[in-house]
CSV table of C-alpha atoms and ligand atoms in Angstrom, one decimal:
chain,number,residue,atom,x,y,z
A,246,UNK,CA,-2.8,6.6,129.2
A,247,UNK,CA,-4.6,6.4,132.8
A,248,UNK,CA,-4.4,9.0,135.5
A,249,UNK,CA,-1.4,8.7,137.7
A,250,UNK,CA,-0.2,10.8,141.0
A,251,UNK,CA,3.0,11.8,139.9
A,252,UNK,CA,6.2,12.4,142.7
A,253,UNK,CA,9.2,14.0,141.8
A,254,UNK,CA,12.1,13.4,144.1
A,255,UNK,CA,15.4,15.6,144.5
A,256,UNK,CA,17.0,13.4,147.0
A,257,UNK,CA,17.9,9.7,147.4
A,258,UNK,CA,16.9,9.6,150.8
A,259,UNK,CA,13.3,11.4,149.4
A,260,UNK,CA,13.2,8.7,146.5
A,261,UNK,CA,13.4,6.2,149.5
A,262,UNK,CA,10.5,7.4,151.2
A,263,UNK,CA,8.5,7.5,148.3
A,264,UNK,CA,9.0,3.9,147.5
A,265,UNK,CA,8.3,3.0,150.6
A,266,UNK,CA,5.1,4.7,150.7
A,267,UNK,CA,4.4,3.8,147.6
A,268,UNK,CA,5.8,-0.2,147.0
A,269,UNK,CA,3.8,-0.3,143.6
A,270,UNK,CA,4.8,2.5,142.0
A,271,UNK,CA,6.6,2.9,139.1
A,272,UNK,CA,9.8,4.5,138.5
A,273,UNK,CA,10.7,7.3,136.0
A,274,UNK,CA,13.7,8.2,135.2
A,275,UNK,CA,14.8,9.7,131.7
A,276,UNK,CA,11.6,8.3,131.0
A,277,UNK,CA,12.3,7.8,127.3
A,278,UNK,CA,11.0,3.7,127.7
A,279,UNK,CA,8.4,4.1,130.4
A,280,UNK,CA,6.1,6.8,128.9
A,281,UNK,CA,6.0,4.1,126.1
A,282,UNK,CA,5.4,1.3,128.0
A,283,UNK,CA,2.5,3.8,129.7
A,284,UNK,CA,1.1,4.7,126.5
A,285,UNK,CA,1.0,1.6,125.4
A,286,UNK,CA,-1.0,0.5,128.1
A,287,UNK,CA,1.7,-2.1,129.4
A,288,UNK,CA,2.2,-1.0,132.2
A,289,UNK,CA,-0.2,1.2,134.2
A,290,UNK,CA,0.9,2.4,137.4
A,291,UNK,CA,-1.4,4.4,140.1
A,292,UNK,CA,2.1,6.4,140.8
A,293,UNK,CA,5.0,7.4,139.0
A,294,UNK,CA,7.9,8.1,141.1
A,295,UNK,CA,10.3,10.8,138.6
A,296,UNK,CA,13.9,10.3,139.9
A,297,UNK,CA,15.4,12.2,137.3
A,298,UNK,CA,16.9,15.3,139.7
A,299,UNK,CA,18.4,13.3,142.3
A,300,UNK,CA,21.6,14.5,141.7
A,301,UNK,CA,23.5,12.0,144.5
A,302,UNK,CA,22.9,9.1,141.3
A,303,UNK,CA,24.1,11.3,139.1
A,304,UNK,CA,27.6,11.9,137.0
A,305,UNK,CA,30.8,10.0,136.0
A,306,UNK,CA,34.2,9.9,138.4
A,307,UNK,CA,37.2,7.8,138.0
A,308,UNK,CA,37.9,6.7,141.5
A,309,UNK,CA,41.3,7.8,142.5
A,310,UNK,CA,42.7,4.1,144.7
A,311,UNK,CA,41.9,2.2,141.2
A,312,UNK,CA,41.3,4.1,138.1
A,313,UNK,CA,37.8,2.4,137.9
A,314,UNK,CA,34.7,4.4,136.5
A,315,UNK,CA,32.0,4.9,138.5
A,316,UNK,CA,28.7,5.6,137.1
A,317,UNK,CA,25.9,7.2,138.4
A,318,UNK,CA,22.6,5.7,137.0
A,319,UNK,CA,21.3,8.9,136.3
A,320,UNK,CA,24.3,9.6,133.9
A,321,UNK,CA,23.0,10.3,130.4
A,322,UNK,CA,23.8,8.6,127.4
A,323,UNK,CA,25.1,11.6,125.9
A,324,UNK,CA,27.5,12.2,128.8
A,325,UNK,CA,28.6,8.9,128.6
A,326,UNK,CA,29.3,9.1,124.8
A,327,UNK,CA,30.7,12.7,125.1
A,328,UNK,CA,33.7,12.2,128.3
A,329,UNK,CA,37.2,12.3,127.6
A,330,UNK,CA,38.4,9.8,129.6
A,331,UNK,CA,35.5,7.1,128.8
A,332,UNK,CA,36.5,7.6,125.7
A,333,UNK,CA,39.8,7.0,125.7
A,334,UNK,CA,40.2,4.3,128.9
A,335,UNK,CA,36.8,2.7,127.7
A,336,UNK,CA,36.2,3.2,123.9
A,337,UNK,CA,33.8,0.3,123.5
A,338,UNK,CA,31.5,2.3,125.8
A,339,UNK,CA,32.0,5.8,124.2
A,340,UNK,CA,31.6,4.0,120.8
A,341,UNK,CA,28.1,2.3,122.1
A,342,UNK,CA,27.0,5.5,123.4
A,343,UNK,CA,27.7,7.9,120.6
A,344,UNK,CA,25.4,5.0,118.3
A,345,UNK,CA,22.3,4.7,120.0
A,346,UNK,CA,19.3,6.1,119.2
A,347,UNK,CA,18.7,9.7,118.6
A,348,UNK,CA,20.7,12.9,119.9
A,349,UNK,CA,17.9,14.2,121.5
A,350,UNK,CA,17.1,11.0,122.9
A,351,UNK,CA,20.6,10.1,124.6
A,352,UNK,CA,20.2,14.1,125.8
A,353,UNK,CA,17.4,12.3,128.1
A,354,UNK,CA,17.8,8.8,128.8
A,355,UNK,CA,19.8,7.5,131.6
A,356,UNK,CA,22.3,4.6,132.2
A,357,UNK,CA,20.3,2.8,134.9
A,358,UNK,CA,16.9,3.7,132.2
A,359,UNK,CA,19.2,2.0,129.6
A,360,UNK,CA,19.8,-1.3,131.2
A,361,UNK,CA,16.5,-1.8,133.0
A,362,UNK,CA,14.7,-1.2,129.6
A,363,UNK,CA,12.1,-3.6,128.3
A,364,UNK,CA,12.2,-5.3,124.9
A,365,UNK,CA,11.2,-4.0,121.9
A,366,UNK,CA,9.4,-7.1,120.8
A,367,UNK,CA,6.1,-5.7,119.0
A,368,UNK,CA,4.0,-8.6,119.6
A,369,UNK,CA,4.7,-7.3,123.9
A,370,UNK,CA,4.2,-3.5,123.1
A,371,UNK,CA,1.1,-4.5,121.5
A,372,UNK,CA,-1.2,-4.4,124.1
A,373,UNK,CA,-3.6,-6.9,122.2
A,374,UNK,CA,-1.1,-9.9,122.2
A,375,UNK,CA,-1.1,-11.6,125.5
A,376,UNK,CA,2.8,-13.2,125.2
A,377,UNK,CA,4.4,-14.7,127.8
A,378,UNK,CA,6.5,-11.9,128.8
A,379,UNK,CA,2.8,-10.6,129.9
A,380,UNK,CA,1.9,-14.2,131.7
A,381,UNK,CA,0.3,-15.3,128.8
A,382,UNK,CA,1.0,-18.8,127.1
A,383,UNK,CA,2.4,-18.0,123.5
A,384,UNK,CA,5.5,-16.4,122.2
A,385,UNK,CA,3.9,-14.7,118.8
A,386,UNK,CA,6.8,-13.7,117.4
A,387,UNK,CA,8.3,-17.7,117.3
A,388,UNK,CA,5.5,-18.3,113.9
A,389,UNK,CA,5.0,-14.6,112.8
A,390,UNK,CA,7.4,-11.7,112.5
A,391,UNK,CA,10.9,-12.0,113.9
A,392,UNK,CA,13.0,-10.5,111.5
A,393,UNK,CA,14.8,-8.7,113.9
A,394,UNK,CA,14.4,-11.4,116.7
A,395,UNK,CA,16.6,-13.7,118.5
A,396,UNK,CA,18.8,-15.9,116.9
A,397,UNK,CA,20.4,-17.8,120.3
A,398,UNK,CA,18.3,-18.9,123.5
A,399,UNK,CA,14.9,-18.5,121.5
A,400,UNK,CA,13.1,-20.8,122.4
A,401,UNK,CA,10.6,-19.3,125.4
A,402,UNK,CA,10.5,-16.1,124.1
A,403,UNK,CA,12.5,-14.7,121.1
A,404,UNK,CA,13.0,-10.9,122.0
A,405,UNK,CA,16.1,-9.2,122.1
A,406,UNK,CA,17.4,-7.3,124.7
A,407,UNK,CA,17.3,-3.4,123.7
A,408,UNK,CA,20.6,-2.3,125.9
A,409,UNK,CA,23.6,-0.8,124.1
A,410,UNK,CA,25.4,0.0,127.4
A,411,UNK,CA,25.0,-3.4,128.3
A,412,UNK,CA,27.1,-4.9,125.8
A,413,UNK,CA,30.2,-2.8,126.2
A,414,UNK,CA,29.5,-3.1,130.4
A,415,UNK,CA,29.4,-6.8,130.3
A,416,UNK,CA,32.8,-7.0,128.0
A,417,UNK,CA,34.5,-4.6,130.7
A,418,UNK,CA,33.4,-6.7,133.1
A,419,UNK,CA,31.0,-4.0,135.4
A,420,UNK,CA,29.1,-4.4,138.2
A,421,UNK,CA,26.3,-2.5,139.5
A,422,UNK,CA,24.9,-1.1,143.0
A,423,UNK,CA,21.3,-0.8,144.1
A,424,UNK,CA,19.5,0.2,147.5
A,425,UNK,CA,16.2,-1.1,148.0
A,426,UNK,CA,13.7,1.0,149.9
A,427,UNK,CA,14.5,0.5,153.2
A,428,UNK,CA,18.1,1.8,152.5
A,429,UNK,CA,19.8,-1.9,151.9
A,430,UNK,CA,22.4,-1.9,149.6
A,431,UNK,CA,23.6,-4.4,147.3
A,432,UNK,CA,26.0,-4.9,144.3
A,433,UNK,CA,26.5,-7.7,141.6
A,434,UNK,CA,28.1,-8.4,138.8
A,435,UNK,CA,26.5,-7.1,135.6
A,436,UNK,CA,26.9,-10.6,134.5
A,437,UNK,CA,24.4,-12.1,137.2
A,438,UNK,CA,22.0,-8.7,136.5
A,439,UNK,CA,20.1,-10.2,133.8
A,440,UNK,CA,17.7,-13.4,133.3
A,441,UNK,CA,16.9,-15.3,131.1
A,442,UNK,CA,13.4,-16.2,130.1
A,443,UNK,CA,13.9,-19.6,131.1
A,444,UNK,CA,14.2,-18.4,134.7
A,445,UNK,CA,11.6,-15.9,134.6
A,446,UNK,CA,10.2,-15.1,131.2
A,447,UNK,CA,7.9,-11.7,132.8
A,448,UNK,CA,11.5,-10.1,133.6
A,449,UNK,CA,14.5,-9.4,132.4
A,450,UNK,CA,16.8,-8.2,135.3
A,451,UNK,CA,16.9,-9.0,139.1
A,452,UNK,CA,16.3,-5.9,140.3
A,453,UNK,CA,13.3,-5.9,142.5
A,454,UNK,CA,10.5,-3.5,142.0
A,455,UNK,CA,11.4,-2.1,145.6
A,456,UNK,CA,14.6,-1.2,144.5
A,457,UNK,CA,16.5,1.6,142.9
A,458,UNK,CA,19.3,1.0,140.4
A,459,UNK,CA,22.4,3.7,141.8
A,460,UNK,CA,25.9,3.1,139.8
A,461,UNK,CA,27.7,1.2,137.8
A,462,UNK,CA,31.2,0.4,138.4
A,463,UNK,CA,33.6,-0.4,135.7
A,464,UNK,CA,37.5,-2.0,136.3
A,465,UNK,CA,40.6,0.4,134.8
A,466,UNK,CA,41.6,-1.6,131.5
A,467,UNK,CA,45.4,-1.9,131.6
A,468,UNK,CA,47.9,0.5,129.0
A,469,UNK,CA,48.4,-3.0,126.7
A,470,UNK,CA,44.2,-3.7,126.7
A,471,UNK,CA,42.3,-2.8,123.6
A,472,UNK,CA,38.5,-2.7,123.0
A,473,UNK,CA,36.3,-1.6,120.2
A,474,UNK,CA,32.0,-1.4,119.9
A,475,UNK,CA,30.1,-2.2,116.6
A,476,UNK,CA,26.8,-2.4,115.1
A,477,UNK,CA,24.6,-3.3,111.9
A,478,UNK,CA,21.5,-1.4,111.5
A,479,UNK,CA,19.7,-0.9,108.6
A,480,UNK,CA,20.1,3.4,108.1
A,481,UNK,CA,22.0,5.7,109.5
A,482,UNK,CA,19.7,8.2,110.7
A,483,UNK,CA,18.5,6.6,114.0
A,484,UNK,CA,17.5,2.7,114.1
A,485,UNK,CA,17.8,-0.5,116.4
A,486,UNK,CA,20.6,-2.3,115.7
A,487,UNK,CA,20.2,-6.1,113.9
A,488,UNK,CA,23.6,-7.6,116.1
A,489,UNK,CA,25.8,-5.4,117.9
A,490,UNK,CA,29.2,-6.7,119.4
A,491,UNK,CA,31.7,-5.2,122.1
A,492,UNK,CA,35.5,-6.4,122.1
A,493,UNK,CA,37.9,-6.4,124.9
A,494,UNK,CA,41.5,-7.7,124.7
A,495,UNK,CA,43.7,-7.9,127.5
A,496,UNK,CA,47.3,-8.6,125.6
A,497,UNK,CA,50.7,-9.4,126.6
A,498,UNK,CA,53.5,-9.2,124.6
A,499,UNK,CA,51.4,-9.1,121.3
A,500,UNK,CA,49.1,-12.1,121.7
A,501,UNK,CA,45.6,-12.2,123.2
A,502,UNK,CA,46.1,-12.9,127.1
A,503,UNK,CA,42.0,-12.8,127.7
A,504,UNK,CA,39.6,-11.9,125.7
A,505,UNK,CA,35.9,-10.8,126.0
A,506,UNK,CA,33.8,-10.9,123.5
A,507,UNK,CA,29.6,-9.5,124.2
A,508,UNK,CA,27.2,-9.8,121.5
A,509,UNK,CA,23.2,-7.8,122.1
A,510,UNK,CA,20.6,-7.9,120.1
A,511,UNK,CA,20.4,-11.0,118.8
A,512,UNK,CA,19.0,-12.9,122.6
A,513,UNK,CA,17.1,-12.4,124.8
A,514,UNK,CA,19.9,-11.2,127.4
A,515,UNK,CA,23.2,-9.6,126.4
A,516,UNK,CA,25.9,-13.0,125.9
A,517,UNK,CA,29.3,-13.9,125.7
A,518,UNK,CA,31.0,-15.2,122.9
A,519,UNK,CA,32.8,-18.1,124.5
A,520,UNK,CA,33.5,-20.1,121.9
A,521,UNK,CA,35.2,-17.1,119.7
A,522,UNK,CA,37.0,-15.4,122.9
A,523,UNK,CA,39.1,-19.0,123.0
A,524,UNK,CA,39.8,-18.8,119.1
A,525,UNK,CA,42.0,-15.7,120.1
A,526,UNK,CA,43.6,-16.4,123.0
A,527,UNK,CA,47.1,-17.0,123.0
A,528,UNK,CA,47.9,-15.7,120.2
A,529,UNK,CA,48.1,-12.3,117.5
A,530,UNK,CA,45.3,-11.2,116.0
A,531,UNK,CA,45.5,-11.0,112.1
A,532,UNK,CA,42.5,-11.3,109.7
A,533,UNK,CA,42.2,-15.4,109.4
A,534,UNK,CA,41.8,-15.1,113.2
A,535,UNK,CA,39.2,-12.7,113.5
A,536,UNK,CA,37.5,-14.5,110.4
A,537,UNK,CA,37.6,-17.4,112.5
A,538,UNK,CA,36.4,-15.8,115.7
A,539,UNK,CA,33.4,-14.3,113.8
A,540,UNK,CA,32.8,-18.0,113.0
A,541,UNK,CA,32.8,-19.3,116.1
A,542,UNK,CA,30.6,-16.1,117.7
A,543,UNK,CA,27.3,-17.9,115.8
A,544,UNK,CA,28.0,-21.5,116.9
A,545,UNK,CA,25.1,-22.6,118.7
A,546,UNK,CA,22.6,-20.2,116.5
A,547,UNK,CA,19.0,-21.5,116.3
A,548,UNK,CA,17.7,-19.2,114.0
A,549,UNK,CA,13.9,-19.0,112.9
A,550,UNK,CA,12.3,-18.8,109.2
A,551,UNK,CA,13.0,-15.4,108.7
A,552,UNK,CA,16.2,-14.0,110.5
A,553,UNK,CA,18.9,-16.3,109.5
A,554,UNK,CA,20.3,-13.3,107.7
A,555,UNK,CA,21.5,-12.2,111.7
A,556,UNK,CA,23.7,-15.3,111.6
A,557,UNK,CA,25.9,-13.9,108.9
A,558,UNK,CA,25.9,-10.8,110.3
A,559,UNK,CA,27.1,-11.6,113.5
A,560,UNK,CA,30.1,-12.9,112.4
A,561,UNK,CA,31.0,-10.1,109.3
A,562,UNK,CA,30.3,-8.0,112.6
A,563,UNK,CA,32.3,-9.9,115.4
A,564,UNK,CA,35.3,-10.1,112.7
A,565,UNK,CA,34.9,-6.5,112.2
A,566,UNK,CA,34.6,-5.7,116.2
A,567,UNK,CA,38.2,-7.9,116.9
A,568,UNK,CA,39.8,-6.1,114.1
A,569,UNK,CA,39.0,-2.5,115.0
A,570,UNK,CA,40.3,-3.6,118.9
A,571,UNK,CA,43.2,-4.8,117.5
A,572,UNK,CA,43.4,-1.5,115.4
A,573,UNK,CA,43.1,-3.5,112.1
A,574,UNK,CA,40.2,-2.7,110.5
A,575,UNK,CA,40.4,-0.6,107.3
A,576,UNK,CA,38.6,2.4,107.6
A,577,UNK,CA,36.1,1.3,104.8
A,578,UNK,CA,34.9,-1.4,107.2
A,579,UNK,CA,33.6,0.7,109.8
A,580,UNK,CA,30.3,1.4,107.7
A,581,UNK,CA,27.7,-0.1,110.3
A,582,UNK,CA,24.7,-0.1,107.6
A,583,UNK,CA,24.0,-3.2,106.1
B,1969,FAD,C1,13.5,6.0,118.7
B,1969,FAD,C2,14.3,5.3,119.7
B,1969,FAD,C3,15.5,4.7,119.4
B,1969,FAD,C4,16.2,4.0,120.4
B,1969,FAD,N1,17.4,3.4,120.0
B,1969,FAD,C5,18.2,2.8,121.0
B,1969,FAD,C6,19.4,2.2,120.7
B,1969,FAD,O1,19.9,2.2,119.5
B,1969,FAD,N2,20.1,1.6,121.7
B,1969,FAD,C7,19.6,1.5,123.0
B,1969,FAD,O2,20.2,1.0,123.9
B,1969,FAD,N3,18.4,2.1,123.3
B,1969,FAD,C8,17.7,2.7,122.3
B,1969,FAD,N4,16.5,3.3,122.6
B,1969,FAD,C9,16.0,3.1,124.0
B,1969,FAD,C10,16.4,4.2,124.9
B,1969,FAD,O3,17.8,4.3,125.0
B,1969,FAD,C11,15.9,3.8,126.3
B,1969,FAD,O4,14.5,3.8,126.3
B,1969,FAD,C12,16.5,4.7,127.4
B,1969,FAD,O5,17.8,4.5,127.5
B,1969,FAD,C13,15.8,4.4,128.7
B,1969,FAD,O6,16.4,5.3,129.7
B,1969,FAD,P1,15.4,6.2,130.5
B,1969,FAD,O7,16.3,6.9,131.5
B,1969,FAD,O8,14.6,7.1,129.7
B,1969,FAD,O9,14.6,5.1,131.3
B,1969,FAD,P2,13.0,5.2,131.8
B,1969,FAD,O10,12.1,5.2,130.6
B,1969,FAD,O11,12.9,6.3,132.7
B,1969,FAD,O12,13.0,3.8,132.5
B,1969,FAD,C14,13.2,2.6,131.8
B,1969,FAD,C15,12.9,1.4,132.8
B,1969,FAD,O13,13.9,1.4,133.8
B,1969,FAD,C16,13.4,1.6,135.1
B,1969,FAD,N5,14.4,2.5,135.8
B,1969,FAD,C17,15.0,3.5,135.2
B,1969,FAD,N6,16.0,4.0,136.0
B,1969,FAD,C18,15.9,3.2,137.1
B,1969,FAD,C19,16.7,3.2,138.3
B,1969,FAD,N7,17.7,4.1,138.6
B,1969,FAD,N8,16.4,2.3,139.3
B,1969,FAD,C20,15.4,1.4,139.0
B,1969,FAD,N9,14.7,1.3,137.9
B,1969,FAD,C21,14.9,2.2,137.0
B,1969,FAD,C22,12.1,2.2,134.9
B,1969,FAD,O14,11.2,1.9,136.0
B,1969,FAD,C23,11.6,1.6,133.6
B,1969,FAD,O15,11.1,0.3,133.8
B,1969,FAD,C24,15.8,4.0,121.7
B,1969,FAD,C25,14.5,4.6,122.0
B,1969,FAD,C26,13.8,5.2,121.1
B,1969,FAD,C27,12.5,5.8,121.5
């Protein structure tokens, strides 16, 4: 790793001023993914800004006009997967949180950390292989390994993006609030947060490297909405999921008013399910109907030589996800190792 200055800031209005001073540096905040990326020569910043004790972008609170969650970006994964009332008003969420990685690692890695991540492609942490996500010309995973690549939207670059929260987030529909470093705020939807490679293959959000990520705001489901997060990995003990799918149902009178339906890790952004989400709406969900939704999840699949074996997955998995909203699934099913 190469010497850095190193600034810790308690304060937002301190991490302001330090970005301003400072427009190139980089910006710590668990930490957990850019150490790596540091190690691994990727990325090699002159200063580290460490935002991890402002306290203001901290914490969880369920504002009291709308009953929507508000999260600060410095919330930990652990937090999120341990509250009472994300669990119960937002089980996808919970769910995704209690399954990633390590304890010790959701004890230090942060929501905004989470989503602003890099990919986990090891053709880019390999600081040898210029790929295009480091403005080279080649993708090196499209002709050598990509078991546990893309299987949709492949075709500039075939990483998949490493957020868990972002699933569960996009099905809930959230949005998200940043301040650059002049103290200008701005929010989006989660949905317009990330880009594709076709639009910019060297990043994978739109947050400007002036900019802080601050919350993330997430709507009240109603009493009759259901939702439910699952995974595939391959063990138990800690591993990166193969496909991992978040399931929201808004219902009336039994049958599916709206459904949402995210699928992560298998492109290189977090996607909807489009085609599956209109299977089940308008009607009741029973097994033939999440079969078929787990169908239609992989239409449009372009896998490569070696990860067709995602395709199958996806839907065994989305089938799964619909029944467990629906409060279906038998118990048996919930085993997430394949
Ligand atoms: C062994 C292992 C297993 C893992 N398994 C999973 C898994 O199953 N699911 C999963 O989702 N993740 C997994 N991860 C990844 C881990 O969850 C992320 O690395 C972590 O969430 C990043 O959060 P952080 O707070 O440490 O971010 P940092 O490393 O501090 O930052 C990550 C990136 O976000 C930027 N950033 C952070 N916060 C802000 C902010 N507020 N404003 C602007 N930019 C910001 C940083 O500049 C950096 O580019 C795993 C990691 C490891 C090492």
């Amino acid at each position: 790793m190469d010497r850095f200055a190193y600034i810790q800031v308690e304060t937002p209005a301190a991490a302001l001023a330090a970005l301003a001073r400072h427009p190139q540096a980089v910006i710590k905040a668990g930490g957990v993914d850019v150490l790596d990326l540091m190690k691994e020569r990727i990325v090699t910043p002159a200063v580290v800004i460490d935002i991890s004790r402002v306290a203001d972008w901290g914490g969880i609170a369920v504002e009291p006009q709308t009953g929507a969650l508000r999260l600060g970006a410095l919330t930990s994964l652990a937090q999120l997967a341990q509250h009472t009332e994300v669990q119960h008003r937002w089980p996808a969420l919970g769910q995704a949180m209690a399954n990633a990685a390590t304890p010790q690692i959701r004890n230090m890695a942060t929501l905004g950390g989470n989503l602003c991540q890099r990919p986990r492609c090891w053709y880019f942490r390999q600081e040898t292989y210029p790929c295009r996500k480091k403005g080279g010309s080649r993708c090196f995973a499209q002709a050598g390994e990509h078991r546990d690549h893309a299987i949709f939207a492949n075709y500039t670059c075939t990483s998949t993006h490493p957020s868990a929260a972002a699933v569960p987030l996009l099905a809930y529909d959230a949005g998200v609030e940043m301040v650059d470093r002049t103290g200008t705020q701005r929010s989006l939807p989660l949905a317009r947060f990330f880009v594709a490679p076709e639009r910019d293959v060297e990043r994978e959000n739109v947050l400007r490297p002036t900019e802080f990520l601050t919350a993330v705001t997430v709507p009240r489901p109603s009493e009759a909405d259901a939702s439910a997060y699952l995974n595939f990995k391959h063990k138990w003990s800690f591993d990166w999921p193969l496909v991992e799918v978040a399931v929201v149902l808004r219902r009336e009178a039994g049958l599916v008013k709206d459904a949402r339906i995210v699928l992560g890790a298998v492109a290189p952004v977090p996607f909807r399910a489009q085609a599956a989400e209109h299977i089940l709406e308008g009607r009741a969900v029973d097994a033939e109907l999440a079969r078929q939704a787990g169908q239609a999840a992989t239409r449009g699949a372009t896998p490569l030589a070696h990860n067709e074996h995602k395709v199958t997955l996806l839907a065994e998995l989305v089938r799964r996800t619909v029944l467990k909203a629906a409060d279906q699934l038998p118990a048996e099913d919930e085993v997430m190792v394949v």
